[in-house]
PDB file of C-alpha atoms in Angstrom:
ATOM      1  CA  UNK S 644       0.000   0.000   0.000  1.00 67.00           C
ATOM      2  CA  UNK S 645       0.990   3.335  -1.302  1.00 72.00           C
ATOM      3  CA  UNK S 646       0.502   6.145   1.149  1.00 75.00           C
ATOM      4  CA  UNK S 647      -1.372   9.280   0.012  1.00 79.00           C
ATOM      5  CA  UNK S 648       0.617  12.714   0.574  1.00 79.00           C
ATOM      6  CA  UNK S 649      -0.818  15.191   2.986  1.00 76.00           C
ATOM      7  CA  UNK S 650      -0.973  18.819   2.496  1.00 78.00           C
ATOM      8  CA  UNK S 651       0.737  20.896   2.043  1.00 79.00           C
ATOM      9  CA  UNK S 652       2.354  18.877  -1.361  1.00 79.00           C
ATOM     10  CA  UNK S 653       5.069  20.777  -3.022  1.00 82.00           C
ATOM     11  CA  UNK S 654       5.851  19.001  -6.248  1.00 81.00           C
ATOM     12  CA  UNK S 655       9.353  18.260  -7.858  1.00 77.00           C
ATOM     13  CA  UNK S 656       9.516  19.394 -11.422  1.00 78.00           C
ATOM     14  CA  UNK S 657      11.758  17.312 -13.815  1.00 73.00           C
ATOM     15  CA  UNK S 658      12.855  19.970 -15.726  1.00 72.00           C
ATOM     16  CA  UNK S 659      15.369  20.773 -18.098  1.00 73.00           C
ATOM     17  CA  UNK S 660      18.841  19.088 -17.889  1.00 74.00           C
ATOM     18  CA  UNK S 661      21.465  22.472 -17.617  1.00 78.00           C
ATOM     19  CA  UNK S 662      24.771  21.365 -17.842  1.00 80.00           C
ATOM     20  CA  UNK S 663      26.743  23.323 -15.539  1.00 81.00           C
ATOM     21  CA  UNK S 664      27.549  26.612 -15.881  1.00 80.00           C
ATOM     22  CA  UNK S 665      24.878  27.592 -18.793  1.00 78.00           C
ATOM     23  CA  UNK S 666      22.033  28.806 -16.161  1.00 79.00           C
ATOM     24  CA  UNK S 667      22.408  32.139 -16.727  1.00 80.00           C
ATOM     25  CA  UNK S 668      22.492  32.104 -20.857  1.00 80.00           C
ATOM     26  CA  UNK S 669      19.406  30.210 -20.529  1.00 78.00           C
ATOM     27  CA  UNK S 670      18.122  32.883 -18.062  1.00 81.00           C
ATOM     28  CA  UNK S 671      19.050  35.432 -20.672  1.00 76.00           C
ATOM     29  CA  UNK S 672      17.486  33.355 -23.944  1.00 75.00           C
ATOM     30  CA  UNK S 673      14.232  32.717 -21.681  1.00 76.00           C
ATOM     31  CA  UNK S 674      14.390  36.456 -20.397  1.00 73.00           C
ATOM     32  CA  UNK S 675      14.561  37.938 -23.873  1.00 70.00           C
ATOM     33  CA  UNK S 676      11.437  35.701 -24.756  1.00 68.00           C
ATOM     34  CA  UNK S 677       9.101  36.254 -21.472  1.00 68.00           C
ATOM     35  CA  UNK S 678      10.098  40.317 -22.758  1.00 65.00           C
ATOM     36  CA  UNK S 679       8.438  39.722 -26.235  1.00 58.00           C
ATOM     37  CA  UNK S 680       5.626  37.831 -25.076  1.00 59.00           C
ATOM     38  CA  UNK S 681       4.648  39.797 -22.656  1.00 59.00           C
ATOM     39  CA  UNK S 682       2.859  41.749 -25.394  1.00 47.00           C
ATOM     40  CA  UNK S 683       0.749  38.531 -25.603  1.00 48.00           C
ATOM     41  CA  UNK S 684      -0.161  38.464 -22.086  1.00 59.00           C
ATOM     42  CA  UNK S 685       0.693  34.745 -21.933  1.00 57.00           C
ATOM     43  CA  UNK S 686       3.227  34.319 -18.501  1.00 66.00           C
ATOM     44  CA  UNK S 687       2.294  30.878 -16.691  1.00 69.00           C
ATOM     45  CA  UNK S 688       5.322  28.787 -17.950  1.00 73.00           C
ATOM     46  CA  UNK S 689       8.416  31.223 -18.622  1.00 72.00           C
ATOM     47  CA  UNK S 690       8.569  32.975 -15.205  1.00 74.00           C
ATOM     48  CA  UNK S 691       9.092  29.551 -13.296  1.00 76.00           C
ATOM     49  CA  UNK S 692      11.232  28.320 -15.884  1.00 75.00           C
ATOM     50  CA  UNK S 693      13.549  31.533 -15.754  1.00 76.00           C
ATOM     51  CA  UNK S 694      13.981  30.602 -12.016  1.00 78.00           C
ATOM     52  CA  UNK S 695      14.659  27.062 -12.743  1.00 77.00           C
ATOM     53  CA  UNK S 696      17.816  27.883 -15.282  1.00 77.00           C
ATOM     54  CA  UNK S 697      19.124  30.550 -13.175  1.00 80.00           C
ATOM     55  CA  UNK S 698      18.809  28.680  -9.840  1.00 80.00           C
ATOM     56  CA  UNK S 699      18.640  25.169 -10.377  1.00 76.00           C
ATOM     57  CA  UNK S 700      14.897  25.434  -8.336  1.00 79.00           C
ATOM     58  CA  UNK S 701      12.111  22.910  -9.525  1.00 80.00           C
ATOM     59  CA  UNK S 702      10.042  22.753  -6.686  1.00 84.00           C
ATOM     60  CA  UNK S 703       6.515  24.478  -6.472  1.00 85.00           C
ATOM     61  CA  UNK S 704       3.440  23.995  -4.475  1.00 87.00           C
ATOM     62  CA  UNK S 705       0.357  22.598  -4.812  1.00 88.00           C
ATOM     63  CA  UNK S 706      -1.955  25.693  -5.165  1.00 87.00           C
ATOM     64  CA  UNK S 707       1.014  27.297  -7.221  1.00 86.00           C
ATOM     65  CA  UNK S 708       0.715  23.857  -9.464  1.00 88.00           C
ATOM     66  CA  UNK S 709      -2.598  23.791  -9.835  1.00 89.00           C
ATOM     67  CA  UNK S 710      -2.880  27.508 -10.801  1.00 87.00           C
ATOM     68  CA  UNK S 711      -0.017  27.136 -13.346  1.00 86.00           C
ATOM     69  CA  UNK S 712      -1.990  24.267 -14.968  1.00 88.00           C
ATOM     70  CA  UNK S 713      -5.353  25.735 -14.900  1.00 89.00           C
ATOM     71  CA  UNK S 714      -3.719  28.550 -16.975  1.00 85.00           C
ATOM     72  CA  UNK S 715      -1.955  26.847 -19.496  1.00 84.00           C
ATOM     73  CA  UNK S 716      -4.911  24.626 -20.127  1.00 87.00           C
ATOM     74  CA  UNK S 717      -7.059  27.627 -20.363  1.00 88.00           C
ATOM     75  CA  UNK S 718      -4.435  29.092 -22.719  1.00 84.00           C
ATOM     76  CA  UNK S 719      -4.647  26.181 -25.387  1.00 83.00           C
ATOM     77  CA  UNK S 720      -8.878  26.428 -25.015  1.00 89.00           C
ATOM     78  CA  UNK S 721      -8.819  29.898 -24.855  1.00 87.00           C
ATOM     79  CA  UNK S 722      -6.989  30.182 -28.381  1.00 84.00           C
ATOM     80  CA  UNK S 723      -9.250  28.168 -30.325  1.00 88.00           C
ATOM     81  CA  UNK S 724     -12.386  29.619 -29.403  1.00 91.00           C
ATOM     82  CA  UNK S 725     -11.026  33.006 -29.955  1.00 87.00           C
ATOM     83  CA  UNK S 726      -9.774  32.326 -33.545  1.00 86.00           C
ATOM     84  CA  UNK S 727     -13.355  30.822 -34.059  1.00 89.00           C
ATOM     85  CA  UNK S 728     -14.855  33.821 -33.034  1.00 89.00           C
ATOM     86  CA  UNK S 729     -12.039  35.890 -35.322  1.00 85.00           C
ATOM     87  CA  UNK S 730     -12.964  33.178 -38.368  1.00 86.00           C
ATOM     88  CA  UNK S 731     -16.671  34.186 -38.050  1.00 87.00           C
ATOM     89  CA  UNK S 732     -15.821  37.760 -38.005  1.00 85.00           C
ATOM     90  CA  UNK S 733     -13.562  37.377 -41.464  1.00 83.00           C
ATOM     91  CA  UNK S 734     -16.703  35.689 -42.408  1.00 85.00           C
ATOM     92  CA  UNK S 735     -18.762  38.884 -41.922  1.00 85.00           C
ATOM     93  CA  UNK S 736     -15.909  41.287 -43.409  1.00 81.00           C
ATOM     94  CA  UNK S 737     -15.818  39.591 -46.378  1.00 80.00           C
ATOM     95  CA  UNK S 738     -19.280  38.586 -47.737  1.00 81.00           C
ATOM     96  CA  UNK S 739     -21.407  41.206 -46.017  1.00 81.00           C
ATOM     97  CA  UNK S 740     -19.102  44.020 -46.215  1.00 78.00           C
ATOM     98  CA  UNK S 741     -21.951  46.765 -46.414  1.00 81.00           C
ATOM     99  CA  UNK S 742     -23.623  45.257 -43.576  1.00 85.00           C
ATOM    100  CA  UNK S 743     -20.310  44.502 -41.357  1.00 83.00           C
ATOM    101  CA  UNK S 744     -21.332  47.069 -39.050  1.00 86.00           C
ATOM    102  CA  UNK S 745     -24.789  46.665 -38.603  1.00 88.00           C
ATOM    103  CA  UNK S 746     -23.862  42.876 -37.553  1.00 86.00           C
ATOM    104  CA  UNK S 747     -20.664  42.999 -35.828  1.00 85.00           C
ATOM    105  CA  UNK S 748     -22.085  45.659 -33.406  1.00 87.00           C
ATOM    106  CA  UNK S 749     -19.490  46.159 -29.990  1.00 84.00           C
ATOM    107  CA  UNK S 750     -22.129  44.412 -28.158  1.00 87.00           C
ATOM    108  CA  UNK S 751     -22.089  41.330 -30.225  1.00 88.00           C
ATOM    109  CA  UNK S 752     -17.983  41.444 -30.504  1.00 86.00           C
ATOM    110  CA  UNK S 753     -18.033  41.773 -26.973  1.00 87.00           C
ATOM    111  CA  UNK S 754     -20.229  39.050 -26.276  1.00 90.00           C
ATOM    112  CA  UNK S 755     -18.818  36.744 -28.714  1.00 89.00           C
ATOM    113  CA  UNK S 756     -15.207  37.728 -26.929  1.00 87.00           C
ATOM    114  CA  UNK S 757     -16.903  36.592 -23.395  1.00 90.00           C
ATOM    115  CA  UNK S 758     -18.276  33.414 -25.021  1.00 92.00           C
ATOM    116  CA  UNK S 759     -15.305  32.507 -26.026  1.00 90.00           C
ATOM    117  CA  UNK S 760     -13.462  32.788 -22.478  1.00 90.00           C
ATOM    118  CA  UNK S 761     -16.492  31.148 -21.086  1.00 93.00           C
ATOM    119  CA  UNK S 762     -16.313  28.711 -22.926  1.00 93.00           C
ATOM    120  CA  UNK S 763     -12.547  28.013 -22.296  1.00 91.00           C
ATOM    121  CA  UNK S 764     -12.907  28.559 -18.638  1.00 91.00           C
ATOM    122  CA  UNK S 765     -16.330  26.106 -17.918  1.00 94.00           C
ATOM    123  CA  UNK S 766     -14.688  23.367 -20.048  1.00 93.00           C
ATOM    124  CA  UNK S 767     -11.067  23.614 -18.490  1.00 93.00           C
ATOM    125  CA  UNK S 768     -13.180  24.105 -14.394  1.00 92.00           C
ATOM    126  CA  UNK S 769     -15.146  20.491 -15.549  1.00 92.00           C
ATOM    127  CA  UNK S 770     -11.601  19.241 -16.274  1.00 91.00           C
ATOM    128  CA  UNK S 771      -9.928  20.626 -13.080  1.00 91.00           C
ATOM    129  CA  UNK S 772     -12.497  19.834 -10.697  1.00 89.00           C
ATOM    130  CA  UNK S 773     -11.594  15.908 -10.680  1.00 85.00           C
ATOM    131  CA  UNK S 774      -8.582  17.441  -8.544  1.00 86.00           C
ATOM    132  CA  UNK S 775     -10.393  18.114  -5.865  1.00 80.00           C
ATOM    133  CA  UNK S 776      -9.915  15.520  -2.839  1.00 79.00           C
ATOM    134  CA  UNK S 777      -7.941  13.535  -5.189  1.00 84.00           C
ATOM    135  CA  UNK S 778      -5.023  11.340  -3.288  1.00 87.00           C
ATOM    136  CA  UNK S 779      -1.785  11.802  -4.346  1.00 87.00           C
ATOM    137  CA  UNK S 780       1.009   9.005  -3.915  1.00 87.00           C
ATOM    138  CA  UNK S 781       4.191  11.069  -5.536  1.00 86.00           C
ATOM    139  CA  UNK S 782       5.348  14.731  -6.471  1.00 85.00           C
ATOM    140  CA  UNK S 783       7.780  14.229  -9.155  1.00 85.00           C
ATOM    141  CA  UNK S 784       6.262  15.917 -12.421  1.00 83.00           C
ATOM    142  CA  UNK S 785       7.897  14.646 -15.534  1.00 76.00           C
ATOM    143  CA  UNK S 786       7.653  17.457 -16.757  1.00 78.00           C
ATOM    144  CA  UNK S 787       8.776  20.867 -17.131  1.00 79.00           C
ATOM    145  CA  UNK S 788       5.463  22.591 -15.998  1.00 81.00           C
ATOM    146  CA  UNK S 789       2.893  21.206 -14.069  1.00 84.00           C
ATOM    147  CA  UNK S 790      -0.411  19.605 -16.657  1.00 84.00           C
ATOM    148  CA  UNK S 791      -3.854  17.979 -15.899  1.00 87.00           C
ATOM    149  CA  UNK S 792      -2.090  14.734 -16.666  1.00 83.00           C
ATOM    150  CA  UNK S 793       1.258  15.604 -14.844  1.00 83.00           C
ATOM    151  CA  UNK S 794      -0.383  16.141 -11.298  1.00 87.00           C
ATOM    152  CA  UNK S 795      -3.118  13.236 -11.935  1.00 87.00           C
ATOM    153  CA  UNK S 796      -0.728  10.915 -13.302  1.00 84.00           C
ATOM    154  CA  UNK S 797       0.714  10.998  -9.540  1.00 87.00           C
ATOM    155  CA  UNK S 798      -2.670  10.184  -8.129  1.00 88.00           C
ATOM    156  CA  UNK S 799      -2.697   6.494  -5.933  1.00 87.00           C
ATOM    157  CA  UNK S 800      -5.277   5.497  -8.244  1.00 86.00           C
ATOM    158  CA  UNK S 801      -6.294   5.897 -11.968  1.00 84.00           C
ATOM    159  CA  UNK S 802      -8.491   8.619 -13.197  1.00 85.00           C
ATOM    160  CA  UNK S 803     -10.362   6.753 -16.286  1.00 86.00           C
ATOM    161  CA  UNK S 804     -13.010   9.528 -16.271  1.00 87.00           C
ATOM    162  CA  UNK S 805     -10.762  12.717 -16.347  1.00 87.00           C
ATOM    163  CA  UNK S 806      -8.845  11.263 -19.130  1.00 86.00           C
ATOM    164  CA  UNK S 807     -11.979   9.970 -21.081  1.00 89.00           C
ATOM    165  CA  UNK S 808     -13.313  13.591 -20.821  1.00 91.00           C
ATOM    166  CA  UNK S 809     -10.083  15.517 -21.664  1.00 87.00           C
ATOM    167  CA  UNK S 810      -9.813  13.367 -24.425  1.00 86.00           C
ATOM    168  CA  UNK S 811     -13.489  13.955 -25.883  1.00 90.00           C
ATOM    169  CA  UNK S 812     -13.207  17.600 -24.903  1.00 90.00           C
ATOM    170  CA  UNK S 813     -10.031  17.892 -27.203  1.00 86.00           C
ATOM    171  CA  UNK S 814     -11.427  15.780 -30.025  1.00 88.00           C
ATOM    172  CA  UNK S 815     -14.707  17.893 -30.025  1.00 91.00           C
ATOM    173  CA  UNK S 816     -12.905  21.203 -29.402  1.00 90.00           C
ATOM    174  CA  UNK S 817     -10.663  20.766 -32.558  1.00 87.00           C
ATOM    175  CA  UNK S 818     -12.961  19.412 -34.640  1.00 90.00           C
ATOM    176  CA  UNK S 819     -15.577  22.305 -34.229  1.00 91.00           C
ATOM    177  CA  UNK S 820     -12.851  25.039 -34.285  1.00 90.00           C
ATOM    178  CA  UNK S 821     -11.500  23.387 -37.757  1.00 89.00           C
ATOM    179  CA  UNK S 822     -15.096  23.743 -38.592  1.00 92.00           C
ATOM    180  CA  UNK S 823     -16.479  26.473 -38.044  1.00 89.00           C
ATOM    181  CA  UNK S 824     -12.806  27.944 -39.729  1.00 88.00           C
ATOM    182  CA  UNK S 825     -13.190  25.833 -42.529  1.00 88.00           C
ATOM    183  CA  UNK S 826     -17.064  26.755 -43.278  1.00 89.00           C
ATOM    184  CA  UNK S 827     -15.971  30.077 -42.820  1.00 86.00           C
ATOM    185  CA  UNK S 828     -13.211  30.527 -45.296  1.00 85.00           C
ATOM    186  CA  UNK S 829     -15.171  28.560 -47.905  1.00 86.00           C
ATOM    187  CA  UNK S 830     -17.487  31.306 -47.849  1.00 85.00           C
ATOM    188  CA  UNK S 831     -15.119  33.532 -48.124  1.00 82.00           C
ATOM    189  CA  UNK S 832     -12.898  32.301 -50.941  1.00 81.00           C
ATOM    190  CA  UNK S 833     -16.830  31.824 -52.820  1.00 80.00           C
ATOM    191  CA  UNK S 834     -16.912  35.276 -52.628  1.00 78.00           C
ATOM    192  CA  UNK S 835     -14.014  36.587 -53.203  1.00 76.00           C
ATOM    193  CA  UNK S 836     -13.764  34.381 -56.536  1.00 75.00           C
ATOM    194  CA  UNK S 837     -17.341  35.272 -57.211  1.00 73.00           C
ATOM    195  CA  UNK S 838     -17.095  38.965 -56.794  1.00 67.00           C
ATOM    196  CA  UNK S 839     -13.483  39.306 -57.959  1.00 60.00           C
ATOM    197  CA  UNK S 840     -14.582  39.179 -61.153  1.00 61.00           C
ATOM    198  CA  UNK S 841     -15.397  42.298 -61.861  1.00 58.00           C
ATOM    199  CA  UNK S 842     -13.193  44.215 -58.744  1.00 59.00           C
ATOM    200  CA  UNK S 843     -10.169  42.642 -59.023  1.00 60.00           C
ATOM    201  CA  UNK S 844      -9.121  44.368 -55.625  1.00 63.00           C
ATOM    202  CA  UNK S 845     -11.889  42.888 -53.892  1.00 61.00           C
ATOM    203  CA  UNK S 846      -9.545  39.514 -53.678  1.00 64.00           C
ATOM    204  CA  UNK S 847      -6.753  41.583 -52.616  1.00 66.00           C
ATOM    205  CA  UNK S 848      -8.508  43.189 -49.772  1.00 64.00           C
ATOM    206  CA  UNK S 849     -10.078  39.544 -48.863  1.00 65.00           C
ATOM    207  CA  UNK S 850      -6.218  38.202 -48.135  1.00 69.00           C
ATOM    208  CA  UNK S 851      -5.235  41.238 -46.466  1.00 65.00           C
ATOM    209  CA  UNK S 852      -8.430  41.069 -44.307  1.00 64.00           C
ATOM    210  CA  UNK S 853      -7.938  36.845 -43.868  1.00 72.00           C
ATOM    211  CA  UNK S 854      -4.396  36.393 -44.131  1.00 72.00           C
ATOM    212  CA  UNK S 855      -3.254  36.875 -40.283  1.00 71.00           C
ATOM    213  CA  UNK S 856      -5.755  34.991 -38.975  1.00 72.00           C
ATOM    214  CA  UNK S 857      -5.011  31.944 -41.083  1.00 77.00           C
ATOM    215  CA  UNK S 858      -1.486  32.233 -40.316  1.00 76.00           C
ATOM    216  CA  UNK S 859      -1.995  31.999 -36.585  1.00 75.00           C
ATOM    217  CA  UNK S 860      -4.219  29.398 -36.896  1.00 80.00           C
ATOM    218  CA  UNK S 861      -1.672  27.246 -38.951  1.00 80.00           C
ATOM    219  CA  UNK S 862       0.651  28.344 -36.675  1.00 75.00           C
ATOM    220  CA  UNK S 863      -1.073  27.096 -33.437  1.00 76.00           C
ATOM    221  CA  UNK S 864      -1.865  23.641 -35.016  1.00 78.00           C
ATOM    222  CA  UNK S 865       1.290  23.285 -36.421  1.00 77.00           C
ATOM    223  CA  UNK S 866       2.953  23.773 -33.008  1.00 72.00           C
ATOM    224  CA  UNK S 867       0.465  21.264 -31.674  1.00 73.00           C
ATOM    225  CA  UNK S 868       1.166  18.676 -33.933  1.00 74.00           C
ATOM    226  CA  UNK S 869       4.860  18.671 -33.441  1.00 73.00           C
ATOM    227  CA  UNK S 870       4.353  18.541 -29.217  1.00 69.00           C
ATOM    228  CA  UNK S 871       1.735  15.545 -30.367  1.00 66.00           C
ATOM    229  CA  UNK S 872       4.096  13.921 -33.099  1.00 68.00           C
ATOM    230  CA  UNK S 873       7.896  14.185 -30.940  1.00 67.00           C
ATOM    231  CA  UNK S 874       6.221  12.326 -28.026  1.00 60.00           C
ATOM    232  CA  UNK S 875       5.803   9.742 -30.554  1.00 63.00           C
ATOM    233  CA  UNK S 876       9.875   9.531 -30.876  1.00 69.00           C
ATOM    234  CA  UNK S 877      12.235   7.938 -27.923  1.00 68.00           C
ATOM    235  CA  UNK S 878      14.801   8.647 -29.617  1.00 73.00           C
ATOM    236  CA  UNK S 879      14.554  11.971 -29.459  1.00 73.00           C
ATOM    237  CA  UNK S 880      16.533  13.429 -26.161  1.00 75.00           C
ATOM    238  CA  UNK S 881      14.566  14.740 -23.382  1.00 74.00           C
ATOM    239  CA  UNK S 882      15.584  17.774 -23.720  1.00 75.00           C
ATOM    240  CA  UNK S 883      14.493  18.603 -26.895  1.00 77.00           C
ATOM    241  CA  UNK S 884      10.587  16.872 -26.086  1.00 73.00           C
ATOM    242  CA  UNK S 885      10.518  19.157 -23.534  1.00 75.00           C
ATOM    243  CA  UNK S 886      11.457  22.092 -25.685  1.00 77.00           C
ATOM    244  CA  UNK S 887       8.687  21.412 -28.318  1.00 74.00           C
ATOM    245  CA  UNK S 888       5.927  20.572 -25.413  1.00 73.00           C
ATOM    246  CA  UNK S 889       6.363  24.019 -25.006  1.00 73.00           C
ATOM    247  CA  UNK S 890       6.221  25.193 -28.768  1.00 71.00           C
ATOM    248  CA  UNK S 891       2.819  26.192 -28.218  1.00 68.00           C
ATOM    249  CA  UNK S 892       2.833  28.386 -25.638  1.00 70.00           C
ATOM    250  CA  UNK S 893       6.068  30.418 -26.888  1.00 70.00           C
ATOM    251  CA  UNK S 894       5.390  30.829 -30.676  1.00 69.00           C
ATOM    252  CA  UNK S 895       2.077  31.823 -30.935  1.00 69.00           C
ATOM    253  CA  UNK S 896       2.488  34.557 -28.503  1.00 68.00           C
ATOM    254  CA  UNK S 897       5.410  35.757 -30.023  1.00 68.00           C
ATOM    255  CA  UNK S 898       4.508  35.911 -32.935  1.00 69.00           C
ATOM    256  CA  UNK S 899       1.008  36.854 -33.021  1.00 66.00           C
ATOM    257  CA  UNK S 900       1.833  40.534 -32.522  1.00 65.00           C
ATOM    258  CA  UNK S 901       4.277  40.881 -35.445  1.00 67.00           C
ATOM    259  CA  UNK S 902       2.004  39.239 -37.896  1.00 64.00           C
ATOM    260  CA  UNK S 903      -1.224  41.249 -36.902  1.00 62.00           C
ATOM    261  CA  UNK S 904       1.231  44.424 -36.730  1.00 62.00           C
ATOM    262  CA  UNK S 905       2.430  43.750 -40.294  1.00 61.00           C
ATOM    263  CA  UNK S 906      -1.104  43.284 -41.645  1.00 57.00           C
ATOM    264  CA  UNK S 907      -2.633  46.385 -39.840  1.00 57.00           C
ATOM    265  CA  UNK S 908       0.343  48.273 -41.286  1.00 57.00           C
ATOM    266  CA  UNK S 909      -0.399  47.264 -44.654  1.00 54.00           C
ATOM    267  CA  UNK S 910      -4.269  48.523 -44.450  1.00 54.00           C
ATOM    268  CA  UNK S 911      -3.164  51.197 -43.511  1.00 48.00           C
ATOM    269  CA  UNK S 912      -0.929  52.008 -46.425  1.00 54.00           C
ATOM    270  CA  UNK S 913      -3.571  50.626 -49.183  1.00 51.00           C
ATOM    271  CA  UNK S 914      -5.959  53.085 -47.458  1.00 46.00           C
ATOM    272  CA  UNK S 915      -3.403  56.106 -47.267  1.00 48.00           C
ATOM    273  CA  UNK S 916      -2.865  55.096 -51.396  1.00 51.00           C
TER     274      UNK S 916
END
């Protein structure tokens, strides 16, 4: 018999391996990162980590954990409902142009916004609150931030239900994203083709208006897929697993700003021409 862990838990991150003496470049490369993506308001992962390389510290709480988690789950939720709600927006832009306004008031942006986050935050609460009372038999994550599945995997028993319902929820969450974005930009490229005919601008203006989103979508599931696909590889060093399992929450946010900066630079030029 295994015996449960009493409060307070403070759990052992795995971490990166640092060979000795590079904890402070690692502070610097993670520092010059947490800088940039601070414009994306995204800072659950790099803080901790930053401490980690330039102390050697893996150790954090169990509230601490479980807030760190909540967040990054959130994050991943959070950023497919919002591009949803930017695909059905494009949608709008582009094929009812004259009646964008009238449709796409503030008070239907804003509530769309809030349904989003709702949305993120009611599925992720469902999928945190199998924590609650759960025993715990260990506090070594293998990881290098703390997950639904890192804290749960520790639990003295399985959790069949938690990881039938993260499952579905990620199945049904992706698959209704990629379809509402794929309705979406159907409609749009009709459109466009349909009423580029006689404007040839009009397809100009549909890219401009479409273009970022699309690349931060591909963007997002193309960091996805290679967390998903190089946990599929043991011969791939730890090391660099752990550096993609994080792709997601560094390139997006990183990145985002520069691509929607470029874009809304470029309106602004065609309209100053």
């Amino acid at each position: 018999m295994v015996t449960p862990l009493t409060q307070p838990i403070v759990f052992e991150l795995e971490g990166f391996y640092v060979p000795p003496g590079y904890g402070a470049f690692f502070f610097f490369l993670a520092l010059l990162n947490y800088m940039v993506m601070l414009l994306g308001y995204w800072c659950a992962v790099l803080p901790r980590l930053m401490i980690h390389f330039l102390t050697g510290q893996k150790k954090i709480a169990y509230i601490p954990a479980i807030a760190q988690a909540f967040s990054v789950h959130t994050y991943g939720v959070a950023a497919q409902t919002i591009l949803g709600v930017m695909a059905y927006d494009r949608y709008i832009a582009v094929c009812e142009p004259l009646r964008y306004h009238a449709i796409m008031t503030s008070a239907r942006l804003h509530s769309c916004c809030a349904l989003a986050w709702f949305i993120a935050l009611l599925l992720i609460g469902v999928l945190f609150s199998w924590h609650v009372d759960t025993p715990l038999c260990g506090n070594t994550i293998q990881h290098i931030y703390c997950s639904n599945r890192g804290i749960l995997g520790l639990a003295c028993s399985p959790t069949p239900v938690n990881n039938i319902y993260g499952l579905a929820m990620s199945w049904f969450l992706s698959t209704s994203i990629f379809l509402v974005i794929a309705f979406s930009y159907c409609r749009i490229l009709h459109a466009s083709v349909k009423r580029g005919r006689a404007d040839s601008t009009i397809r100009s203006k549909a890219f401009q208006t479409c273009a970022s989103h699309l690349v931060v979508y591909v963007l997002y599931e193309i960091s996805s897929l290679v967390v998903i696909v190089s946990q599929r590889f043991p011969s791939i060093s730890q090391n660099i697993k752990k550096f993609f399992s994080i792709l997601f929450t560094i390139i997006p946010p990183v990145i985002n700003p520069i691509i929607y900066g470029l874009t809304q630079r470029l309106q602004v030029k065609q309209l100053a021409s």
